[in-house]
Amino acid sequence: MNTESTKKTSYAGMMYSHDFRLWYTYLKRRIKKEWRPEELSFLLGKPDHAYLDFERMFQVEKFLMQESILLDRIYASSRLETMEFHRGEYEISEERLVRFKIEEDEVKWIYSIEVPWTFLTEKKKHAAPKLKFEEWKAEKDLQLESDAMLHVRQKLDVLLDSNYFEHGATALQMFRKVEHTGLVHLQIFPRHLKNVLYGLIQQNKLVVRNIENSFSFFLTDFQQANRKQHLLST
């Protein structure tokens, strides 16, 4: 690895062993999906930094209390990564310091996690979790990106012509509508939906509102008036 082009960062946070297991599970799930942290923030209806802050161990317990149910819904899974902590006879559950180190180069991120616990590994079903692994950066294919955006826009145009946005729609609700393409080579990522939605906002077709601390998308007053006029004339 060319050390001159490697960026190293380190984060730390206090958490209970159960919260670490959840944090680790969500990190592994995100990497498997090939999503970036800001894409999770978008699906959660939060600002771009929200999920990244959580992954960098900022207020982990609070974030999990507020968002773990929705995260499980996003991934359609509540299965946790397998790990069992060794505890002494009189040991109590308490918050401990966890460190998260990241090395980034031009093609990947290398993650290293330092934990204060030891894991039970006597039984085969209790393999210790991997504490060092990689996430590869996506290769940009302009044609596939264009095809994905076109697919999302066509799906959203159908929704715009209906009453779908009458009571608002969340990013996750819309992602469920657009994510399936029926094509093996064409995968829709949350970023594709986000980019198309922001384009529609710039075109004064949609507006984003904060409803109960989560972003939802509505037709603009102008678009609603046009729709009503169209319905009256047909």
PDB file of C-alpha atoms in Angstrom:
ATOM      1  CA  MET A   1       0.000   0.000   0.000  1.00  0.00           C
ATOM      2  CA  ASN A   2       1.272   3.456  -0.857  1.00  0.00           C
ATOM      3  CA  THR A   3       1.394   5.135   2.541  1.00  0.00           C
ATOM      4  CA  GLU A   4       1.621   8.584   0.966  1.00  0.00           C
ATOM      5  CA  SER A   5      -1.921   8.234  -0.389  1.00  0.00           C
ATOM      6  CA  THR A   6      -3.344   6.568   2.736  1.00  0.00           C
ATOM      7  CA  LYS A   7      -5.535   8.590   5.078  1.00  0.00           C
ATOM      8  CA  LYS A   8      -5.758   7.369   8.672  1.00  0.00           C
ATOM      9  CA  THR A   9      -8.476   8.357  11.135  1.00  0.00           C
ATOM     10  CA  SER A  10      -9.486   7.022  14.520  1.00  0.00           C
ATOM     11  CA  TYR A  11     -12.664   7.286  16.593  1.00  0.00           C
ATOM     12  CA  ALA A  12     -13.673   6.048  20.022  1.00  0.00           C
ATOM     13  CA  GLY A  13     -16.828   5.730  22.054  1.00  0.00           C
ATOM     14  CA  MET A  14     -18.233   4.237  25.222  1.00  0.00           C
ATOM     15  CA  MET A  15     -20.762   1.439  24.830  1.00  0.00           C
ATOM     16  CA  TYR A  16     -22.218  -1.626  26.465  1.00  0.00           C
ATOM     17  CA  SER A  17     -21.462  -5.032  24.985  1.00  0.00           C
ATOM     18  CA  HIS A  18     -25.030  -5.374  23.640  1.00  0.00           C
ATOM     19  CA  ASP A  19     -24.796  -1.988  21.932  1.00  0.00           C
ATOM     20  CA  PHE A  20     -21.457  -2.975  20.426  1.00  0.00           C
ATOM     21  CA  ARG A  21     -23.046  -6.087  18.970  1.00  0.00           C
ATOM     22  CA  LEU A  22     -25.757  -3.951  17.349  1.00  0.00           C
ATOM     23  CA  TRP A  23     -23.256  -1.353  16.126  1.00  0.00           C
ATOM     24  CA  TYR A  24     -21.068  -4.082  14.629  1.00  0.00           C
ATOM     25  CA  THR A  25     -24.079  -5.779  13.017  1.00  0.00           C
ATOM     26  CA  TYR A  26     -25.205  -2.577  11.307  1.00  0.00           C
ATOM     27  CA  LEU A  27     -21.679  -1.837  10.080  1.00  0.00           C
ATOM     28  CA  LYS A  28     -21.409  -5.289   8.509  1.00  0.00           C
ATOM     29  CA  ARG A  29     -24.883  -5.020   6.993  1.00  0.00           C
ATOM     30  CA  ARG A  30     -24.104  -1.664   5.394  1.00  0.00           C
ATOM     31  CA  ILE A  31     -20.876  -2.931   3.862  1.00  0.00           C
ATOM     32  CA  LYS A  32     -22.626  -6.025   2.510  1.00  0.00           C
ATOM     33  CA  LYS A  33     -25.224  -3.806   0.830  1.00  0.00           C
ATOM     34  CA  GLU A  34     -22.436  -1.632  -0.632  1.00  0.00           C
ATOM     35  CA  TRP A  35     -24.186   1.464   0.709  1.00  0.00           C
ATOM     36  CA  ARG A  36     -22.397   4.513   2.086  1.00  0.00           C
ATOM     37  CA  PRO A  37     -23.291   6.011   5.496  1.00  0.00           C
ATOM     38  CA  GLU A  38     -25.044   9.032   3.952  1.00  0.00           C
ATOM     39  CA  GLU A  39     -27.346   6.635   2.085  1.00  0.00           C
ATOM     40  CA  LEU A  40     -28.461   5.173   5.429  1.00  0.00           C
ATOM     41  CA  SER A  41     -29.040   8.705   6.734  1.00  0.00           C
ATOM     42  CA  PHE A  42     -31.238   9.362   3.708  1.00  0.00           C
ATOM     43  CA  LEU A  43     -33.321   6.217   4.216  1.00  0.00           C
ATOM     44  CA  LEU A  44     -33.703   7.099   7.910  1.00  0.00           C
ATOM     45  CA  GLY A  45     -34.960  10.559   6.971  1.00  0.00           C
ATOM     46  CA  LYS A  46     -32.017  12.274   8.655  1.00  0.00           C
ATOM     47  CA  PRO A  47     -29.298  14.776   7.646  1.00  0.00           C
ATOM     48  CA  ASP A  48     -26.285  13.309   5.827  1.00  0.00           C
ATOM     49  CA  HIS A  49     -24.068  13.279   8.926  1.00  0.00           C
ATOM     50  CA  ALA A  50     -26.504  11.399  11.209  1.00  0.00           C
ATOM     51  CA  TYR A  51     -25.592   7.811  10.388  1.00  0.00           C
ATOM     52  CA  LEU A  52     -21.929   8.638   9.912  1.00  0.00           C
ATOM     53  CA  ASP A  53     -21.838  10.094  13.442  1.00  0.00           C
ATOM     54  CA  PHE A  54     -23.313   6.840  14.766  1.00  0.00           C
ATOM     55  CA  GLU A  55     -20.789   4.737  12.869  1.00  0.00           C
ATOM     56  CA  ARG A  56     -18.039   6.911  14.314  1.00  0.00           C
ATOM     57  CA  MET A  57     -19.372   6.018  17.762  1.00  0.00           C
ATOM     58  CA  PHE A  58     -21.081   9.283  18.676  1.00  0.00           C
ATOM     59  CA  GLN A  59     -23.970   8.707  21.135  1.00  0.00           C
ATOM     60  CA  VAL A  60     -24.356   5.079  20.062  1.00  0.00           C
ATOM     61  CA  GLU A  61     -26.859   4.082  22.759  1.00  0.00           C
ATOM     62  CA  LYS A  62     -29.151   7.045  22.015  1.00  0.00           C
ATOM     63  CA  PHE A  63     -29.043   6.421  18.269  1.00  0.00           C
ATOM     64  CA  LEU A  64     -29.855   2.735  18.695  1.00  0.00           C
ATOM     65  CA  MET A  65     -32.809   3.477  20.950  1.00  0.00           C
ATOM     66  CA  GLN A  66     -34.237   5.822  18.334  1.00  0.00           C
ATOM     67  CA  GLU A  67     -33.354   4.104  15.063  1.00  0.00           C
ATOM     68  CA  SER A  68     -32.715   0.360  15.514  1.00  0.00           C
ATOM     69  CA  ILE A  69     -36.301  -0.655  14.663  1.00  0.00           C
ATOM     70  CA  LEU A  70     -36.229   1.347  11.419  1.00  0.00           C
ATOM     71  CA  LEU A  71     -32.763   0.028  10.569  1.00  0.00           C
ATOM     72  CA  ASP A  72     -34.040  -3.527  10.909  1.00  0.00           C
ATOM     73  CA  ARG A  73     -36.939  -2.590   8.646  1.00  0.00           C
ATOM     74  CA  ILE A  74     -34.545  -1.128   6.077  1.00  0.00           C
ATOM     75  CA  TYR A  75     -32.500  -4.322   6.008  1.00  0.00           C
ATOM     76  CA  ALA A  76     -35.573  -6.554   6.446  1.00  0.00           C
ATOM     77  CA  SER A  77     -33.663  -8.408   9.143  1.00  0.00           C
ATOM     78  CA  SER A  78     -33.277  -8.435  12.904  1.00  0.00           C
ATOM     79  CA  ARG A  79     -30.558 -11.100  12.989  1.00  0.00           C
ATOM     80  CA  LEU A  80     -27.493 -10.051  14.960  1.00  0.00           C
ATOM     81  CA  GLU A  81     -23.890 -10.961  14.216  1.00  0.00           C
ATOM     82  CA  THR A  82     -22.859 -13.978  16.274  1.00  0.00           C
ATOM     83  CA  MET A  83     -20.654 -13.195  19.253  1.00  0.00           C
ATOM     84  CA  GLU A  84     -20.592 -14.195  22.906  1.00  0.00           C
ATOM     85  CA  PHE A  85     -18.718 -12.173  25.498  1.00  0.00           C
ATOM     86  CA  HIS A  86     -16.643 -13.736  28.257  1.00  0.00           C
ATOM     87  CA  ARG A  87     -17.617 -12.411  31.678  1.00  0.00           C
ATOM     88  CA  GLY A  88     -16.032 -13.018  35.022  1.00  0.00           C
ATOM     89  CA  GLU A  89     -18.014 -14.489  37.879  1.00  0.00           C
ATOM     90  CA  TYR A  90     -18.733 -11.132  39.485  1.00  0.00           C
ATOM     91  CA  GLU A  91     -18.472  -8.958  36.403  1.00  0.00           C
ATOM     92  CA  ILE A  92     -21.339  -6.535  35.756  1.00  0.00           C
ATOM     93  CA  SER A  93     -22.437  -4.959  32.490  1.00  0.00           C
ATOM     94  CA  GLU A  94     -20.876  -1.533  32.099  1.00  0.00           C
ATOM     95  CA  GLU A  95     -19.910   0.885  29.359  1.00  0.00           C
ATOM     96  CA  ARG A  96     -16.419   0.396  27.991  1.00  0.00           C
ATOM     97  CA  LEU A  97     -14.218   2.175  25.504  1.00  0.00           C
ATOM     98  CA  VAL A  98     -14.198   0.905  21.907  1.00  0.00           C
ATOM     99  CA  ARG A  99     -11.837   2.243  19.246  1.00  0.00           C
ATOM    100  CA  PHE A 100     -12.560   2.323  15.519  1.00  0.00           C
ATOM    101  CA  LYS A 101      -9.626   2.932  13.169  1.00  0.00           C
ATOM    102  CA  ILE A 102      -9.954   3.585   9.452  1.00  0.00           C
ATOM    103  CA  GLU A 103      -7.280   3.537   6.761  1.00  0.00           C
ATOM    104  CA  GLU A 104      -8.450   4.878   3.413  1.00  0.00           C
ATOM    105  CA  ASP A 105      -6.655   4.712   0.096  1.00  0.00           C
ATOM    106  CA  GLU A 106      -7.786   5.185  -3.491  1.00  0.00           C
ATOM    107  CA  VAL A 107      -9.687   1.888  -3.748  1.00  0.00           C
ATOM    108  CA  LYS A 108     -10.826   0.818  -0.263  1.00  0.00           C
ATOM    109  CA  TRP A 109     -11.288   1.438   3.436  1.00  0.00           C
ATOM    110  CA  ILE A 110      -9.606  -0.843   5.986  1.00  0.00           C
ATOM    111  CA  TYR A 111     -11.387  -1.008   9.336  1.00  0.00           C
ATOM    112  CA  SER A 112      -9.798  -2.072  12.624  1.00  0.00           C
ATOM    113  CA  ILE A 113     -11.803  -2.344  15.830  1.00  0.00           C
ATOM    114  CA  GLU A 114     -10.252  -2.497  19.289  1.00  0.00           C
ATOM    115  CA  VAL A 115     -12.529  -3.824  22.018  1.00  0.00           C
ATOM    116  CA  PRO A 116     -12.045  -4.295  25.771  1.00  0.00           C
ATOM    117  CA  TRP A 117     -13.873  -7.622  25.838  1.00  0.00           C
ATOM    118  CA  THR A 118     -12.769 -11.163  25.114  1.00  0.00           C
ATOM    119  CA  PHE A 119     -15.032 -13.532  23.225  1.00  0.00           C
ATOM    120  CA  LEU A 120     -16.016 -17.098  23.983  1.00  0.00           C
ATOM    121  CA  THR A 121     -14.738 -19.351  21.212  1.00  0.00           C
ATOM    122  CA  GLU A 122     -14.735 -22.807  22.821  1.00  0.00           C
ATOM    123  CA  LYS A 123     -17.750 -23.891  20.827  1.00  0.00           C
ATOM    124  CA  LYS A 124     -17.727 -23.794  17.044  1.00  0.00           C
ATOM    125  CA  LYS A 125     -20.933 -21.788  16.974  1.00  0.00           C
ATOM    126  CA  HIS A 126     -19.254 -19.029  18.976  1.00  0.00           C
ATOM    127  CA  ALA A 127     -16.607 -17.838  16.526  1.00  0.00           C
ATOM    128  CA  ALA A 128     -15.061 -14.515  17.490  1.00  0.00           C
ATOM    129  CA  PRO A 129     -16.157 -11.640  15.245  1.00  0.00           C
ATOM    130  CA  LYS A 130     -13.654 -10.313  12.733  1.00  0.00           C
ATOM    131  CA  LEU A 131     -12.244  -7.048  14.034  1.00  0.00           C
ATOM    132  CA  LYS A 132     -10.347  -6.132  10.881  1.00  0.00           C
ATOM    133  CA  PHE A 133     -11.927  -6.090   7.434  1.00  0.00           C
ATOM    134  CA  GLU A 134     -12.172  -4.087   4.215  1.00  0.00           C
ATOM    135  CA  GLU A 135     -14.772  -2.133   2.294  1.00  0.00           C
ATOM    136  CA  TRP A 136     -14.041  -1.643  -1.402  1.00  0.00           C
ATOM    137  CA  LYS A 137     -14.967   1.598  -3.105  1.00  0.00           C
ATOM    138  CA  ALA A 138     -17.510   1.329  -5.906  1.00  0.00           C
ATOM    139  CA  GLU A 139     -16.234   1.513  -9.454  1.00  0.00           C
ATOM    140  CA  LYS A 140     -18.025   4.271 -11.325  1.00  0.00           C
ATOM    141  CA  ASP A 141     -19.847   3.178 -14.463  1.00  0.00           C
ATOM    142  CA  LEU A 142     -21.427   6.279 -16.004  1.00  0.00           C
ATOM    143  CA  GLN A 143     -23.788   4.264 -18.201  1.00  0.00           C
ATOM    144  CA  LEU A 144     -25.107   2.191 -15.292  1.00  0.00           C
ATOM    145  CA  GLU A 145     -25.495   5.324 -13.162  1.00  0.00           C
ATOM    146  CA  SER A 146     -27.459   6.968 -15.984  1.00  0.00           C
ATOM    147  CA  ASP A 147     -29.654   3.882 -16.457  1.00  0.00           C
ATOM    148  CA  ALA A 148     -30.338   3.704 -12.716  1.00  0.00           C
ATOM    149  CA  MET A 149     -31.340   7.361 -12.534  1.00  0.00           C
ATOM    150  CA  LEU A 150     -33.601   6.965 -15.566  1.00  0.00           C
ATOM    151  CA  HIS A 151     -35.290   3.944 -13.988  1.00  0.00           C
ATOM    152  CA  VAL A 152     -35.920   5.845 -10.745  1.00  0.00           C
ATOM    153  CA  ARG A 153     -37.218   8.930 -12.576  1.00  0.00           C
ATOM    154  CA  GLN A 154     -39.680   6.860 -14.611  1.00  0.00           C
ATOM    155  CA  LYS A 155     -40.990   5.193 -11.452  1.00  0.00           C
ATOM    156  CA  LEU A 156     -41.345   8.535  -9.670  1.00  0.00           C
ATOM    157  CA  ASP A 157     -43.125  10.123 -12.648  1.00  0.00           C
ATOM    158  CA  VAL A 158     -45.846   7.491 -12.261  1.00  0.00           C
ATOM    159  CA  LEU A 159     -46.134   8.330  -8.559  1.00  0.00           C
ATOM    160  CA  LEU A 160     -46.237  12.051  -9.308  1.00  0.00           C
ATOM    161  CA  ASP A 161     -49.221  11.515 -11.601  1.00  0.00           C
ATOM    162  CA  SER A 162     -51.098   9.713  -8.819  1.00  0.00           C
ATOM    163  CA  ASN A 163     -52.091  10.841  -5.339  1.00  0.00           C
ATOM    164  CA  TYR A 164     -49.063   9.077  -3.817  1.00  0.00           C
ATOM    165  CA  PHE A 165     -47.582  12.240  -2.277  1.00  0.00           C
ATOM    166  CA  GLU A 166     -50.884  13.585  -0.928  1.00  0.00           C
ATOM    167  CA  HIS A 167     -49.939  12.767   2.679  1.00  0.00           C
ATOM    168  CA  GLY A 168     -46.183  12.747   2.136  1.00  0.00           C
ATOM    169  CA  ALA A 169     -43.797   9.880   1.500  1.00  0.00           C
ATOM    170  CA  THR A 170     -40.589   8.895   3.244  1.00  0.00           C
ATOM    171  CA  ALA A 171     -37.368   8.010   1.471  1.00  0.00           C
ATOM    172  CA  LEU A 172     -37.694   4.376   2.565  1.00  0.00           C
ATOM    173  CA  GLN A 173     -41.258   4.125   1.257  1.00  0.00           C
ATOM    174  CA  MET A 174     -40.156   5.440  -2.129  1.00  0.00           C
ATOM    175  CA  PHE A 175     -37.050   3.277  -2.209  1.00  0.00           C
ATOM    176  CA  ARG A 176     -39.256   0.203  -1.870  1.00  0.00           C
ATOM    177  CA  LYS A 177     -41.178   1.435  -4.919  1.00  0.00           C
ATOM    178  CA  VAL A 178     -38.122   1.944  -7.134  1.00  0.00           C
ATOM    179  CA  GLU A 179     -35.467  -0.541  -5.991  1.00  0.00           C
ATOM    180  CA  HIS A 180     -36.555  -3.524  -8.105  1.00  0.00           C
ATOM    181  CA  THR A 181     -35.567  -3.324 -11.777  1.00  0.00           C
ATOM    182  CA  GLY A 182     -35.993  -6.899 -12.971  1.00  0.00           C
ATOM    183  CA  LEU A 183     -32.496  -6.649 -14.449  1.00  0.00           C
ATOM    184  CA  VAL A 184     -29.547  -8.515 -12.965  1.00  0.00           C
ATOM    185  CA  HIS A 185     -26.982  -5.917 -14.056  1.00  0.00           C
ATOM    186  CA  LEU A 186     -28.931  -2.862 -12.882  1.00  0.00           C
ATOM    187  CA  GLN A 187     -28.914  -2.236  -9.132  1.00  0.00           C
ATOM    188  CA  ILE A 188     -30.660   0.727  -7.561  1.00  0.00           C
ATOM    189  CA  PHE A 189     -28.908   2.369  -4.616  1.00  0.00           C
ATOM    190  CA  PRO A 190     -30.441   4.906  -2.216  1.00  0.00           C
ATOM    191  CA  ARG A 191     -28.185   7.579  -3.726  1.00  0.00           C
ATOM    192  CA  HIS A 192     -29.972   7.223  -7.080  1.00  0.00           C
ATOM    193  CA  LEU A 193     -33.331   7.970  -5.481  1.00  0.00           C
ATOM    194  CA  LYS A 194     -31.839  10.827  -3.482  1.00  0.00           C
ATOM    195  CA  ASN A 195     -30.332  12.464  -6.574  1.00  0.00           C
ATOM    196  CA  VAL A 196     -33.582  12.199  -8.546  1.00  0.00           C
ATOM    197  CA  LEU A 197     -35.625  13.567  -5.626  1.00  0.00           C
ATOM    198  CA  TYR A 198     -33.360  16.582  -5.258  1.00  0.00           C
ATOM    199  CA  GLY A 199     -33.711  17.183  -8.982  1.00  0.00           C
ATOM    200  CA  LEU A 200     -37.505  17.193  -8.576  1.00  0.00           C
ATOM    201  CA  ILE A 201     -37.167  19.643  -5.688  1.00  0.00           C
ATOM    202  CA  GLN A 202     -35.113  21.970  -7.914  1.00  0.00           C
ATOM    203  CA  GLN A 203     -37.860  21.693 -10.544  1.00  0.00           C
ATOM    204  CA  ASN A 204     -40.419  22.816  -7.939  1.00  0.00           C
ATOM    205  CA  LYS A 205     -42.308  19.520  -8.103  1.00  0.00           C
ATOM    206  CA  LEU A 206     -41.559  18.269  -4.600  1.00  0.00           C
ATOM    207  CA  VAL A 207     -40.745  19.823  -1.257  1.00  0.00           C
ATOM    208  CA  VAL A 208     -39.153  18.182   1.771  1.00  0.00           C
ATOM    209  CA  ARG A 209     -40.593  18.733   5.254  1.00  0.00           C
ATOM    210  CA  ASN A 210     -39.498  17.637   8.701  1.00  0.00           C
ATOM    211  CA  ILE A 211     -42.329  15.552  10.143  1.00  0.00           C
ATOM    212  CA  GLU A 212     -41.764  14.225  13.661  1.00  0.00           C
ATOM    213  CA  ASN A 213     -37.982  14.583  13.319  1.00  0.00           C
ATOM    214  CA  SER A 214     -37.871  12.737   9.992  1.00  0.00           C
ATOM    215  CA  PHE A 215     -37.821  14.066   6.421  1.00  0.00           C
ATOM    216  CA  SER A 216     -40.845  13.416   4.191  1.00  0.00           C
ATOM    217  CA  PHE A 217     -41.528  14.499   0.639  1.00  0.00           C
ATOM    218  CA  PHE A 218     -44.695  16.284  -0.532  1.00  0.00           C
ATOM    219  CA  LEU A 219     -45.988  17.858  -3.723  1.00  0.00           C
ATOM    220  CA  THR A 220     -45.390  21.599  -3.839  1.00  0.00           C
ATOM    221  CA  ASP A 221     -48.453  23.881  -3.675  1.00  0.00           C
ATOM    222  CA  PHE A 222     -47.847  24.720  -7.335  1.00  0.00           C
ATOM    223  CA  GLN A 223     -47.772  21.037  -8.303  1.00  0.00           C
ATOM    224  CA  GLN A 224     -50.902  20.310  -6.247  1.00  0.00           C
ATOM    225  CA  ALA A 225     -52.757  23.149  -7.983  1.00  0.00           C
ATOM    226  CA  ASN A 226     -51.708  21.833 -11.395  1.00  0.00           C
ATOM    227  CA  ARG A 227     -52.851  18.347 -10.451  1.00  0.00           C
ATOM    228  CA  LYS A 228     -56.270  19.574  -9.254  1.00  0.00           C
ATOM    229  CA  GLN A 229     -56.734  21.598 -12.414  1.00  0.00           C
ATOM    230  CA  HIS A 230     -55.825  18.577 -14.527  1.00  0.00           C
ATOM    231  CA  LEU A 231     -58.342  16.378 -12.679  1.00  0.00           C
ATOM    232  CA  LEU A 232     -61.102  18.954 -13.129  1.00  0.00           C
ATOM    233  CA  SER A 233     -60.460  19.209 -16.851  1.00  0.00           C
ATOM    234  CA  THR A 234     -60.553  15.432 -17.463  1.00  0.00           C
TER     235      THR A 234
END
